[in-house]
Short mmCIF file of C-alpha atoms (C1' of nucleotides) in Angstrom, two decimals:
data_model
loop_
_atom_site.label_atom_id
_atom_site.label_comp_id
_atom_site.label_asym_id
_atom_site.label_seq_id
_atom_site.Cartn_x
_atom_site.Cartn_y
_atom_site.Cartn_z
CA MET L 1 100.58 -71.12 -13.12
CA PHE L 2 100.57 -70.83 -9.38
CA LEU L 3 99.72 -67.16 -9.68
CA VAL L 4 96.45 -68.04 -11.30
CA SER L 5 95.37 -70.04 -8.35
CA LEU L 6 95.83 -67.02 -6.11
CA ILE L 7 93.18 -65.11 -7.97
CA PRO L 8 89.72 -66.27 -7.03
CA ILE L 9 88.20 -67.51 -10.26
CA ARG L 10 84.65 -67.24 -9.11
CA PRO L 11 84.41 -64.31 -6.72
CA GLU L 12 80.78 -64.80 -5.89
CA GLY L 13 81.06 -63.14 -2.51
CA SER L 14 80.76 -64.92 0.78
CA SER L 15 77.08 -65.85 0.57
CA GLY L 16 77.24 -67.93 -2.59
CA PRO L 17 76.71 -71.67 -2.39
CA PRO L 18 79.92 -73.50 -1.47
CA SER L 19 81.59 -73.88 -4.82
CA GLU L 20 82.31 -77.27 -6.31
CA ARG L 21 85.39 -79.01 -5.07
CA SER L 22 88.18 -79.31 -7.60
CA ASP L 23 88.19 -83.09 -7.71
CA ALA L 24 84.46 -83.05 -8.25
CA ALA L 25 84.83 -80.65 -11.15
CA ARG L 26 87.60 -82.73 -12.68
CA ASN L 27 85.50 -85.88 -12.44
CA ARG L 28 82.51 -84.17 -13.95
CA GLU L 29 84.52 -83.14 -16.97
CA ARG L 30 85.98 -86.61 -17.31
CA LEU L 31 82.52 -88.13 -17.13
CA LEU L 32 81.00 -85.81 -19.67
CA GLN L 33 83.82 -86.34 -22.12
CA ALA L 34 83.75 -90.09 -21.67
CA ALA L 35 79.97 -90.11 -22.10
CA ARG L 36 80.16 -88.15 -25.32
CA GLU L 37 82.84 -90.46 -26.65
CA LEU L 38 80.92 -93.57 -25.78
CA VAL L 39 77.71 -92.26 -27.28
CA ALA L 40 79.55 -91.36 -30.46
CA GLU L 41 81.28 -94.72 -30.67
CA ARG L 42 78.55 -97.15 -29.73
CA GLY L 43 75.24 -95.33 -29.75
CA VAL L 44 73.17 -94.15 -26.83
CA ASP L 45 71.37 -97.40 -26.15
CA ALA L 46 74.56 -99.42 -25.90
CA VAL L 47 76.17 -97.20 -23.28
CA THR L 48 75.93 -98.61 -19.77
CA MET L 49 76.69 -96.82 -16.56
CA ASP L 50 79.45 -99.27 -15.66
CA MET L 51 81.05 -98.70 -19.01
CA LEU L 52 80.97 -94.97 -18.46
CA ALA L 53 82.47 -95.22 -14.98
CA CYS L 54 85.21 -97.41 -16.32
CA ARG L 55 86.04 -95.18 -19.27
CA ALA L 56 86.10 -92.09 -17.08
CA GLU L 57 88.26 -93.96 -14.55
CA VAL L 58 85.84 -93.13 -11.83
CA GLY L 59 83.76 -95.14 -9.40
CA LYS L 60 80.22 -96.08 -10.22
CA GLY L 61 78.93 -94.23 -7.20
CA THR L 62 80.41 -91.04 -8.60
CA VAL L 63 78.44 -91.43 -11.79
CA PHE L 64 75.16 -91.77 -9.98
CA ARG L 65 75.93 -89.05 -7.46
CA ARG L 66 76.53 -86.69 -10.34
CA PHE L 67 73.59 -87.51 -12.57
CA GLY L 68 71.08 -89.26 -10.35
CA ASN L 69 70.25 -91.89 -12.93
CA ARG L 70 70.68 -92.81 -16.54
CA ALA L 71 68.06 -90.36 -17.73
CA GLY L 72 69.79 -87.59 -15.80
CA LEU L 73 73.03 -88.33 -17.59
CA MET L 74 71.37 -88.15 -20.98
CA MET L 75 69.58 -84.98 -19.97
CA THR L 76 72.92 -83.46 -19.09
CA LEU L 77 74.32 -84.40 -22.47
CA LEU L 78 71.36 -82.64 -24.04
CA SER L 79 71.42 -79.62 -21.78
CA ASP L 80 72.98 -77.27 -24.29
CA ALA L 81 70.53 -78.18 -27.00
CA GLU L 82 67.69 -78.02 -24.54
CA ALA L 83 68.73 -74.59 -23.28
CA GLU L 84 68.89 -73.30 -26.81
CA PHE L 85 65.44 -74.69 -27.57
CA GLN L 86 64.05 -73.02 -24.48
CA GLN L 87 65.62 -69.73 -25.40
CA ARG L 88 64.03 -69.92 -28.79
CA PHE L 89 60.48 -70.45 -27.68
CA ILE L 90 60.68 -68.03 -24.78
CA PHE L 91 62.72 -65.15 -26.17
CA GLY L 92 63.35 -65.95 -29.81
CA PRO L 93 61.77 -64.47 -32.93
CA PRO L 94 58.22 -65.32 -33.98
CA PRO L 95 56.48 -67.51 -34.82
CA LEU L 96 58.18 -69.69 -32.19
CA GLY L 97 58.93 -66.83 -29.84
CA PRO L 98 56.58 -64.09 -28.63
CA GLY L 99 54.87 -61.85 -31.14
CA ALA L 100 52.89 -64.30 -33.20
CA PRO L 101 49.32 -65.38 -32.45
CA PRO L 102 49.02 -68.41 -30.15
CA VAL L 103 48.00 -70.82 -32.90
CA GLU L 104 51.09 -70.11 -34.89
CA ARG L 105 53.31 -70.30 -31.85
CA LEU L 106 51.76 -73.63 -31.03
CA MET L 107 52.36 -74.92 -34.53
CA ALA L 108 55.93 -73.70 -34.44
CA PHE L 109 56.50 -75.28 -31.05
CA GLY L 110 55.44 -78.72 -32.22
CA GLU L 111 57.42 -78.38 -35.38
CA ALA L 112 60.56 -77.38 -33.50
CA ARG L 113 60.12 -80.16 -31.02
CA ILE L 114 59.67 -82.79 -33.71
CA ARG L 115 62.85 -81.60 -35.39
CA TYR L 116 64.62 -81.74 -32.07
CA ILE L 117 63.53 -85.32 -31.57
CA ASP L 118 64.50 -86.22 -35.10
CA LYS L 119 67.90 -84.69 -34.56
CA TYR L 120 68.74 -86.09 -31.13
CA GLY L 121 66.81 -89.32 -31.48
CA GLU L 122 67.88 -91.98 -29.02
CA LEU L 123 69.34 -89.36 -26.75
CA ALA L 124 66.07 -87.49 -26.41
CA ARG L 125 64.27 -90.75 -25.74
CA ALA L 126 66.75 -91.88 -23.13
CA ALA L 127 66.62 -88.50 -21.41
CA GLU L 128 62.90 -88.92 -20.80
CA HIS L 129 63.14 -92.53 -19.74
CA SER L 130 63.13 -91.76 -16.07
CA PRO L 131 61.45 -94.50 -14.07
CA HIS L 132 59.24 -92.22 -11.98
CA ASN L 133 59.25 -88.48 -12.41
CA ARG L 134 59.40 -88.01 -16.17
CA HIS L 135 56.66 -85.46 -16.18
CA ALA L 136 57.97 -83.61 -13.18
CA ALA L 137 61.39 -82.93 -14.70
CA PRO L 138 62.14 -79.22 -15.11
CA PRO L 139 62.16 -79.15 -18.92
CA ALA L 140 58.86 -81.00 -19.14
CA LEU L 141 57.32 -78.60 -16.64
CA LEU L 142 58.52 -75.65 -18.66
CA TRP L 143 57.14 -76.99 -21.91
CA HIS L 144 53.87 -77.67 -20.19
CA ARG L 145 53.63 -74.18 -18.74
CA HIS L 146 54.43 -72.70 -22.11
CA LEU L 147 51.72 -74.63 -23.92
CA GLU L 148 49.30 -73.91 -21.12
CA MET L 149 49.91 -70.20 -21.54
CA LEU L 150 49.41 -70.33 -25.30
CA LEU L 151 46.20 -72.30 -24.93
CA ARG L 152 44.90 -69.91 -22.30
CA GLU L 153 45.64 -67.00 -24.61
CA ALA L 154 43.70 -68.80 -27.31
CA GLY L 155 40.72 -69.04 -25.01
CA VAL L 156 40.70 -72.79 -24.58
CA ASP L 157 38.88 -74.35 -21.64
CA ASP L 158 41.07 -76.32 -19.26
CA PRO L 159 44.39 -75.31 -20.76
CA TRP L 160 46.30 -77.45 -18.29
CA LEU L 161 44.71 -80.63 -19.54
CA MET L 162 44.93 -79.65 -23.19
CA ALA L 163 48.61 -78.91 -22.75
CA SER L 164 49.05 -82.38 -21.30
CA PHE L 165 47.33 -83.92 -24.29
CA LEU L 166 49.42 -81.94 -26.72
CA LEU L 167 52.64 -82.78 -24.93
CA SER L 168 51.90 -86.47 -24.93
CA THR L 169 51.69 -86.16 -28.68
CA LEU L 170 55.30 -84.99 -28.73
CA ASP L 171 56.62 -87.84 -26.61
CA PRO L 172 60.03 -88.85 -28.02
CA GLU L 173 59.24 -92.52 -27.89
CA ARG L 174 56.11 -92.11 -29.98
CA VAL L 175 57.64 -89.69 -32.43
CA LEU L 176 60.68 -91.89 -32.87
CA TYR L 177 58.48 -94.90 -33.43
CA ALA L 178 56.83 -93.12 -36.31
CA LEU L 179 60.10 -91.75 -37.65
CA ARG L 180 62.34 -94.77 -37.31
CA SER L 181 60.15 -97.86 -37.13
CA GLN L 182 57.38 -96.72 -39.43
CA GLY L 183 59.54 -94.73 -41.78
CA VAL L 184 57.37 -91.63 -41.67
CA GLU L 185 59.24 -88.55 -42.84
CA ALA L 186 59.68 -85.73 -40.36
CA ALA L 187 57.99 -83.28 -42.70
CA ARG L 188 54.81 -85.33 -42.67
CA ILE L 189 54.72 -85.42 -38.89
CA GLU L 190 55.33 -81.70 -38.71
CA ALA L 191 52.54 -81.01 -41.19
CA GLY L 192 50.25 -83.31 -39.26
CA TRP L 193 51.02 -81.50 -36.06
CA ARG L 194 50.31 -78.14 -37.62
CA GLU L 195 46.95 -79.37 -38.80
CA PHE L 196 46.29 -80.91 -35.41
CA ALA L 197 47.05 -77.66 -33.63
CA GLY L 198 45.14 -75.63 -36.18
CA ARG L 199 42.00 -77.69 -35.87
CA LEU L 200 42.26 -77.63 -32.14
CA LEU L 201 42.32 -73.87 -31.96
CA GLY L 202 39.55 -73.51 -34.46
CA CYS L 203 41.48 -72.38 -37.50
CA PRO L 204 39.89 -73.16 -40.86
CA PRO L 205 41.40 -76.55 -41.69
CA GLY L 206 42.51 -75.57 -45.16
CA ALA L 207 44.32 -72.41 -44.05
CA LYS L 208 48.09 -72.48 -44.24
CA MET Q 1 39.56 -141.62 -14.55
CA PHE Q 2 41.47 -143.54 -17.13
CA LEU Q 3 38.38 -143.72 -19.29
CA VAL Q 4 38.39 -139.98 -19.65
CA SER Q 5 41.79 -140.00 -21.18
CA LEU Q 6 40.56 -142.34 -23.90
CA ILE Q 7 38.12 -139.77 -25.15
CA PRO Q 8 39.81 -137.02 -27.12
CA ILE Q 9 38.89 -133.87 -25.25
CA ARG Q 10 39.63 -131.55 -28.12
CA PRO Q 11 38.69 -133.35 -31.35
CA GLU Q 12 39.96 -130.64 -33.63
CA GLY Q 13 40.68 -133.00 -36.48
CA SER Q 14 44.12 -133.90 -37.67
CA SER Q 15 45.12 -130.52 -39.08
CA GLY Q 16 44.74 -128.48 -35.91
CA PRO Q 17 47.82 -127.08 -34.23
CA PRO Q 18 49.37 -129.62 -31.85
CA SER Q 19 47.42 -129.02 -28.67
CA GLU Q 20 49.03 -127.84 -25.50
CA ARG Q 21 50.70 -130.46 -23.40
CA SER Q 22 48.97 -131.24 -20.14
CA ASP Q 23 51.84 -130.16 -17.93
CA ALA Q 24 52.04 -126.89 -19.83
CA ALA Q 25 48.34 -126.27 -19.29
CA ARG Q 26 48.63 -127.09 -15.62
CA ASN Q 27 51.55 -124.72 -15.19
CA ARG Q 28 49.77 -121.97 -17.04
CA GLU Q 29 46.84 -122.20 -14.68
CA ARG Q 30 49.14 -122.24 -11.69
CA LEU Q 31 50.96 -119.19 -12.97
CA LEU Q 32 47.84 -117.21 -13.68
CA GLN Q 33 46.35 -117.97 -10.31
CA ALA Q 34 49.57 -117.16 -8.50
CA ALA Q 35 49.89 -113.92 -10.47
CA ARG Q 36 46.38 -112.83 -9.58
CA GLU Q 37 46.99 -113.63 -5.94
CA LEU Q 38 50.25 -111.74 -5.82
CA VAL Q 39 48.80 -108.72 -7.58
CA ALA Q 40 45.90 -108.69 -5.15
CA GLU Q 41 48.16 -109.06 -2.13
CA ARG Q 42 51.03 -106.76 -2.92
CA GLY Q 43 50.09 -104.59 -5.87
CA VAL Q 44 51.23 -104.85 -9.48
CA ASP Q 45 54.45 -102.92 -9.12
CA ALA Q 46 55.71 -105.06 -6.25
CA VAL Q 47 55.30 -108.37 -8.06
CA THR Q 48 58.54 -109.72 -9.45
CA MET Q 49 58.95 -112.53 -11.90
CA ASP Q 50 61.00 -114.56 -9.41
CA MET Q 51 58.30 -114.15 -6.83
CA LEU Q 52 55.73 -115.39 -9.30
CA ALA Q 53 57.82 -118.41 -10.31
CA CYS Q 54 58.31 -119.27 -6.68
CA ARG Q 55 54.64 -118.94 -5.71
CA ALA Q 56 53.56 -121.01 -8.68
CA GLU Q 57 56.22 -123.60 -7.83
CA VAL Q 58 57.59 -123.37 -11.31
CA GLY Q 59 60.96 -122.51 -12.82
CA LYS Q 60 61.71 -119.00 -13.91
CA GLY Q 61 62.28 -120.11 -17.47
CA THR Q 62 58.71 -121.38 -17.58
CA VAL Q 63 57.37 -117.97 -16.66
CA PHE Q 64 59.22 -116.25 -19.46
CA ARG Q 65 58.49 -118.98 -22.00
CA ARG Q 66 54.82 -118.51 -21.28
CA PHE Q 67 54.54 -114.74 -21.27
CA GLY Q 68 57.62 -113.47 -23.05
CA ASN Q 69 58.23 -110.70 -20.58
CA ARG Q 70 56.70 -108.83 -17.71
CA ALA Q 71 54.46 -106.76 -19.94
CA GLY Q 72 53.20 -109.94 -21.57
CA LEU Q 73 52.23 -111.34 -18.21
CA MET Q 74 50.29 -108.22 -17.30
CA MET Q 75 48.67 -108.20 -20.72
CA THR Q 76 47.51 -111.75 -20.11
CA LEU Q 77 46.02 -110.76 -16.77
CA LEU Q 78 44.13 -108.02 -18.58
CA SER Q 79 43.08 -110.11 -21.54
CA ASP Q 80 39.50 -110.61 -20.42
CA ALA Q 81 38.95 -106.93 -19.78
CA GLU Q 82 40.71 -106.06 -23.00
CA ALA Q 83 38.60 -108.48 -25.01
CA GLU Q 84 35.45 -107.03 -23.55
CA PHE Q 85 36.59 -103.51 -24.36
CA GLN Q 86 37.30 -104.53 -27.94
CA GLN Q 87 33.91 -106.16 -28.28
CA ARG Q 88 32.27 -102.99 -27.11
CA PHE Q 89 33.86 -100.63 -29.57
CA ILE Q 90 33.64 -103.03 -32.48
CA PHE Q 91 30.24 -104.66 -32.04
CA GLY Q 92 28.63 -102.94 -29.09
CA PRO Q 93 25.83 -100.39 -28.98
CA PRO Q 94 26.38 -96.76 -29.99
CA PRO Q 95 27.87 -94.35 -29.33
CA LEU Q 96 30.92 -96.54 -28.68
CA GLY Q 97 29.93 -99.18 -31.20
CA PRO Q 98 28.83 -98.71 -34.80
CA GLY Q 99 25.80 -96.59 -35.56
CA ALA Q 100 26.81 -93.23 -34.16
CA PRO Q 101 28.63 -90.53 -36.14
CA PRO Q 102 32.44 -90.74 -36.02
CA VAL Q 103 32.87 -87.77 -33.69
CA GLU Q 104 30.67 -89.32 -31.09
CA ARG Q 105 32.32 -92.69 -31.43
CA LEU Q 106 35.67 -91.02 -31.01
CA MET Q 107 34.51 -89.23 -27.88
CA ALA Q 108 33.09 -92.45 -26.50
CA PHE Q 109 36.27 -94.34 -27.27
CA GLY Q 110 38.46 -91.94 -25.34
CA GLU Q 111 36.02 -91.86 -22.49
CA ALA Q 112 35.91 -95.65 -22.29
CA ARG Q 113 39.64 -95.92 -22.49
CA ILE Q 114 40.18 -93.39 -19.73
CA ARG Q 115 37.77 -95.30 -17.51
CA TYR Q 116 39.60 -98.49 -18.33
CA ILE Q 117 42.90 -96.95 -17.30
CA ASP Q 118 41.37 -95.53 -14.15
CA LYS Q 119 39.99 -98.95 -13.30
CA TYR Q 120 42.99 -101.11 -14.05
CA GLY Q 121 45.64 -98.52 -13.23
CA GLU Q 122 49.03 -100.01 -12.54
CA LEU Q 123 48.10 -103.13 -14.46
CA ALA Q 124 47.31 -101.22 -17.63
CA ARG Q 125 50.53 -99.29 -17.29
CA ALA Q 126 52.63 -102.39 -16.72
CA ALA Q 127 51.02 -104.13 -19.67
CA GLU Q 128 52.24 -101.41 -21.99
CA HIS Q 129 55.68 -101.19 -20.48
CA SER Q 130 57.27 -103.40 -23.05
CA PRO Q 131 60.86 -102.41 -23.72
CA HIS Q 132 60.63 -102.43 -27.52
CA ASN Q 133 57.43 -103.24 -29.31
CA ARG Q 134 54.77 -101.41 -27.33
CA HIS Q 135 53.13 -99.92 -30.34
CA ALA Q 136 53.28 -103.09 -32.36
CA ALA Q 137 51.35 -105.15 -29.81
CA PRO Q 138 48.07 -106.52 -31.16
CA PRO Q 139 45.73 -104.45 -28.96
CA ALA Q 140 47.54 -101.21 -29.77
CA LEU Q 141 47.34 -102.00 -33.46
CA LEU Q 142 43.65 -102.66 -33.19
CA TRP Q 143 42.96 -99.40 -31.35
CA HIS Q 144 44.98 -97.58 -33.94
CA ARG Q 145 43.12 -99.12 -36.84
CA HIS Q 146 39.82 -98.29 -35.20
CA LEU Q 147 40.68 -94.64 -34.68
CA GLU Q 148 42.11 -94.45 -38.15
CA MET Q 149 38.84 -95.70 -39.58
CA LEU Q 150 36.79 -93.21 -37.59
CA LEU Q 151 39.02 -90.34 -38.65
CA ARG Q 152 38.87 -91.38 -42.27
CA GLU Q 153 35.09 -91.48 -42.06
CA ALA Q 154 35.20 -88.00 -40.64
CA GLY Q 155 37.17 -86.81 -43.62
CA VAL Q 156 40.41 -86.04 -41.83
CA ASP Q 157 43.64 -85.77 -43.79
CA ASP Q 158 46.31 -88.30 -42.83
CA PRO Q 159 44.12 -90.38 -40.52
CA TRP Q 160 47.03 -92.68 -39.68
CA LEU Q 161 49.02 -89.87 -38.13
CA MET Q 162 46.07 -88.33 -36.38
CA ALA Q 163 45.20 -91.68 -34.88
CA SER Q 164 48.75 -91.89 -33.55
CA PHE Q 165 48.44 -88.48 -31.98
CA LEU Q 166 45.14 -89.33 -30.38
CA LEU Q 167 46.39 -92.63 -29.07
CA SER Q 168 49.42 -91.06 -27.47
CA THR Q 169 46.98 -88.92 -25.56
CA LEU Q 170 45.51 -92.07 -24.03
CA ASP Q 171 48.83 -93.53 -22.93
CA PRO Q 172 48.31 -95.19 -19.53
CA GLU Q 173 51.41 -93.65 -18.06
CA ARG Q 174 50.29 -90.13 -18.93
CA VAL Q 175 46.70 -90.65 -17.90
CA LEU Q 176 47.74 -92.22 -14.62
CA TYR Q 177 50.12 -89.37 -13.95
CA ALA Q 178 47.23 -86.95 -14.20
CA LEU Q 179 44.87 -89.18 -12.23
CA ARG Q 180 47.15 -90.33 -9.44
CA SER Q 181 50.00 -87.87 -9.15
CA GLN Q 182 48.14 -84.72 -10.06
CA GLY Q 183 44.85 -85.68 -8.50
CA VAL Q 184 42.79 -84.84 -11.54
CA GLU Q 185 39.38 -86.50 -11.44
CA ALA Q 186 38.56 -88.97 -14.19
CA ALA Q 187 35.48 -86.99 -15.17
CA ARG Q 188 37.56 -83.94 -15.96
CA ILE Q 189 39.90 -85.92 -18.17
CA GLU Q 190 36.98 -87.50 -19.95
CA ALA Q 191 35.36 -84.12 -20.53
CA GLY Q 192 38.65 -82.73 -21.76
CA TRP Q 193 39.01 -85.59 -24.17
CA ARG Q 194 35.53 -85.06 -25.52
CA GLU Q 195 36.29 -81.43 -26.14
CA PHE Q 196 39.60 -82.33 -27.68
CA ALA Q 197 37.99 -84.80 -30.07
CA GLY Q 198 35.13 -82.43 -30.81
CA ARG Q 199 37.40 -79.54 -31.73
CA LEU Q 200 39.53 -81.82 -33.81
CA LEU Q 201 36.65 -82.97 -35.93
CA GLY Q 202 35.28 -79.50 -36.31
CA CYS Q 203 32.32 -79.69 -33.98
CA PRO Q 204 31.15 -76.43 -32.46
CA PRO Q 205 33.12 -76.32 -29.21
CA GLY Q 206 30.13 -75.55 -27.04
CA ALA Q 207 27.99 -78.38 -28.38
CA LYS Q 208 27.33 -81.20 -25.96
"C1'" DA I 1 54.83 -152.34 -22.24
"C1'" DG I 2 58.91 -150.07 -24.29
"C1'" DA I 3 61.20 -146.99 -27.16
"C1'" DC I 4 61.45 -142.57 -29.11
"C1'" DT I 5 60.95 -137.49 -29.98
"C1'" DA I 6 59.59 -133.04 -29.46
"C1'" DA I 7 58.08 -130.05 -26.18
"C1'" DA I 8 58.48 -128.28 -21.76
"C1'" DC I 9 61.01 -127.64 -17.55
"C1'" DG I 10 63.99 -125.35 -14.02
"C1'" DG I 11 67.35 -122.88 -12.00
"C1'" DA I 12 72.05 -121.26 -12.56
"C1'" DC I 13 73.81 -117.40 -15.04
"C1'" DT I 14 74.30 -112.73 -17.14
"C1'" DA I 15 73.65 -107.78 -17.60
"C1'" DC I 16 72.28 -103.72 -15.90
"C1'" DG I 17 70.55 -99.90 -12.93
"C1'" DG I 18 70.91 -98.27 -8.62
"C1'" DT I 19 72.45 -98.14 -3.39
"C1'" DC I 20 75.60 -98.05 0.55
"C1'" DC I 21 79.25 -97.05 3.45
"C1'" DG I 22 84.17 -97.14 4.99
"C1'" DG I 23 88.04 -94.71 3.37
"C1'" DT I 24 90.15 -90.62 1.06
"C1'" DT I 25 90.72 -85.85 -0.49
"C1'" DT I 26 89.95 -80.97 -0.42
"C1'" DG I 27 89.64 -76.57 1.49
"C1'" DT I 28 89.93 -73.98 5.71
"C1'" DA I 29 90.81 -72.48 10.30
"C1'" DT I 30 94.43 -72.15 13.60
"C1'" DA A 1 102.64 -76.73 9.09
"C1'" DT A 2 98.86 -79.12 11.29
"C1'" DA A 3 94.37 -80.37 12.47
"C1'" DC A 4 89.86 -80.88 11.20
"C1'" DA A 5 85.15 -81.36 9.06
"C1'" DA A 6 82.64 -81.69 5.15
"C1'" DA A 7 82.40 -83.22 0.77
"C1'" DC A 8 83.59 -86.62 -2.19
"C1'" DC A 9 85.18 -91.11 -3.88
"C1'" DG A 10 85.10 -96.02 -5.29
"C1'" DG A 11 83.69 -100.40 -5.81
"C1'" DA A 12 81.41 -104.18 -3.40
"C1'" DC A 13 76.75 -105.23 -3.08
"C1'" DC A 14 71.71 -105.82 -4.19
"C1'" DG A 15 67.37 -106.63 -6.80
"C1'" DT A 16 65.35 -107.53 -11.06
"C1'" DA A 17 64.48 -108.75 -16.01
"C1'" DG A 18 65.71 -111.83 -19.17
"C1'" DT A 19 68.70 -115.94 -21.31
"C1'" DC A 20 70.68 -120.57 -21.76
"C1'" DC A 21 71.13 -125.27 -21.82
"C1'" DG A 22 71.33 -129.90 -19.71
"C1'" DT A 23 67.48 -132.69 -17.91
"C1'" DT A 24 62.78 -134.36 -17.57
"C1'" DT A 25 58.29 -135.56 -19.19
"C1'" DA A 26 54.09 -136.08 -22.07
"C1'" DG A 27 52.31 -138.08 -25.96
"C1'" DT A 28 52.86 -141.39 -29.82
"C1'" DC A 29 54.19 -145.23 -32.47
"C1'" DT A 30 55.37 -150.11 -32.58
#
DNA sequence: AGACTAAACGGACTACGGTCCGGTTTGTAT
DNA sequence: ATACAAACCGGACCGTAGTCCGTTTAGTCT
């Protein structure tokens, strides 16, 4: 046991950023585990930051230092799923990944995103419920850049703006309203999005 | 003075809803005036409900009984502008009002809405910042029904869903992010929306 | 005028997100 | 081992939206 501690676990050389202190790491693990438990037990919307601090046996300040705010916490809980989603649309197989024509990639992107929202529901909504900089969060910027690129490839004017429009369409709050409050099935929303994207990029409306 | 009170001011017959009590009316006026003053002085986002209650010399409970929540208050402040907007797209002259083809009415609707958001800014955003039932608020339902009708006229499949997509595009928070944080000019957003709507309804992209 | 009731009032109270800062712990240099 | 600085910790504290309930008041009926 003590031998292990003699071997540098993360030998990142001398220039690396000062690695995380052990107590900080321990608290982060505690917090993440407590957060997952609480979410599983009581649902995302019922979890408060005080509750989390208490369950993790940690001060409230520690929670906020770690995650910034409530949305940051939820984002962290989603980070694995989010990373996987990003991998898929950047490096994965077509039609979501590179190789397919822009229209199809666009359709696949919306479809994947709608499934993501359907799957992670409240969590996805809470992760984007940041008071100020929702749209400036790294994932949102990445999605935006991706759509912008696809639209530029497709020869659309003002791809930046069009990407914004399309992204607003995939806002978790809106999608969840349709799914949960209005009882619309996910398949219908996905089909609608495909038609939306198809029409936008000038595909014959009837074409599959 | 006492003679006036003998004459029924609102002779709505016996079946009308019990009219508002005089103290309630007085407090409502006080609250609205105070709210307008505070918004003018300090900006929408800096106005708190306590502040408003204090300025209007009224209890906090009265504020919430009247408006339900913060969003309701802001909605009330916007009600004149909102009513006028509704009149325009329901009864007004084309292309916003009836008489023009659906595509053009759609373009005009988005354009008008973007101008509205640009004009009322923070207020429009705050009015839609209701914790739960944003999309079920009467104005949002009306906009949705209107777009749905236009899309149905235009022969779109699933007009309900398409109307939802289009409305999400006009979300005040998103539009204001582009306008204020990204420095996009209103004209560019309006032009983008026209192109968006045009492509969606199958108009030749280049057509004015 | 006096009594009565339903509506309205007001402000103390709660819940929650987020901040602040004095005290503690960790890793390191000597 | 000891000293030290930086990073970290915890929980008291704050501001705000929204609720609750005992008290007051406007309008009505006799």
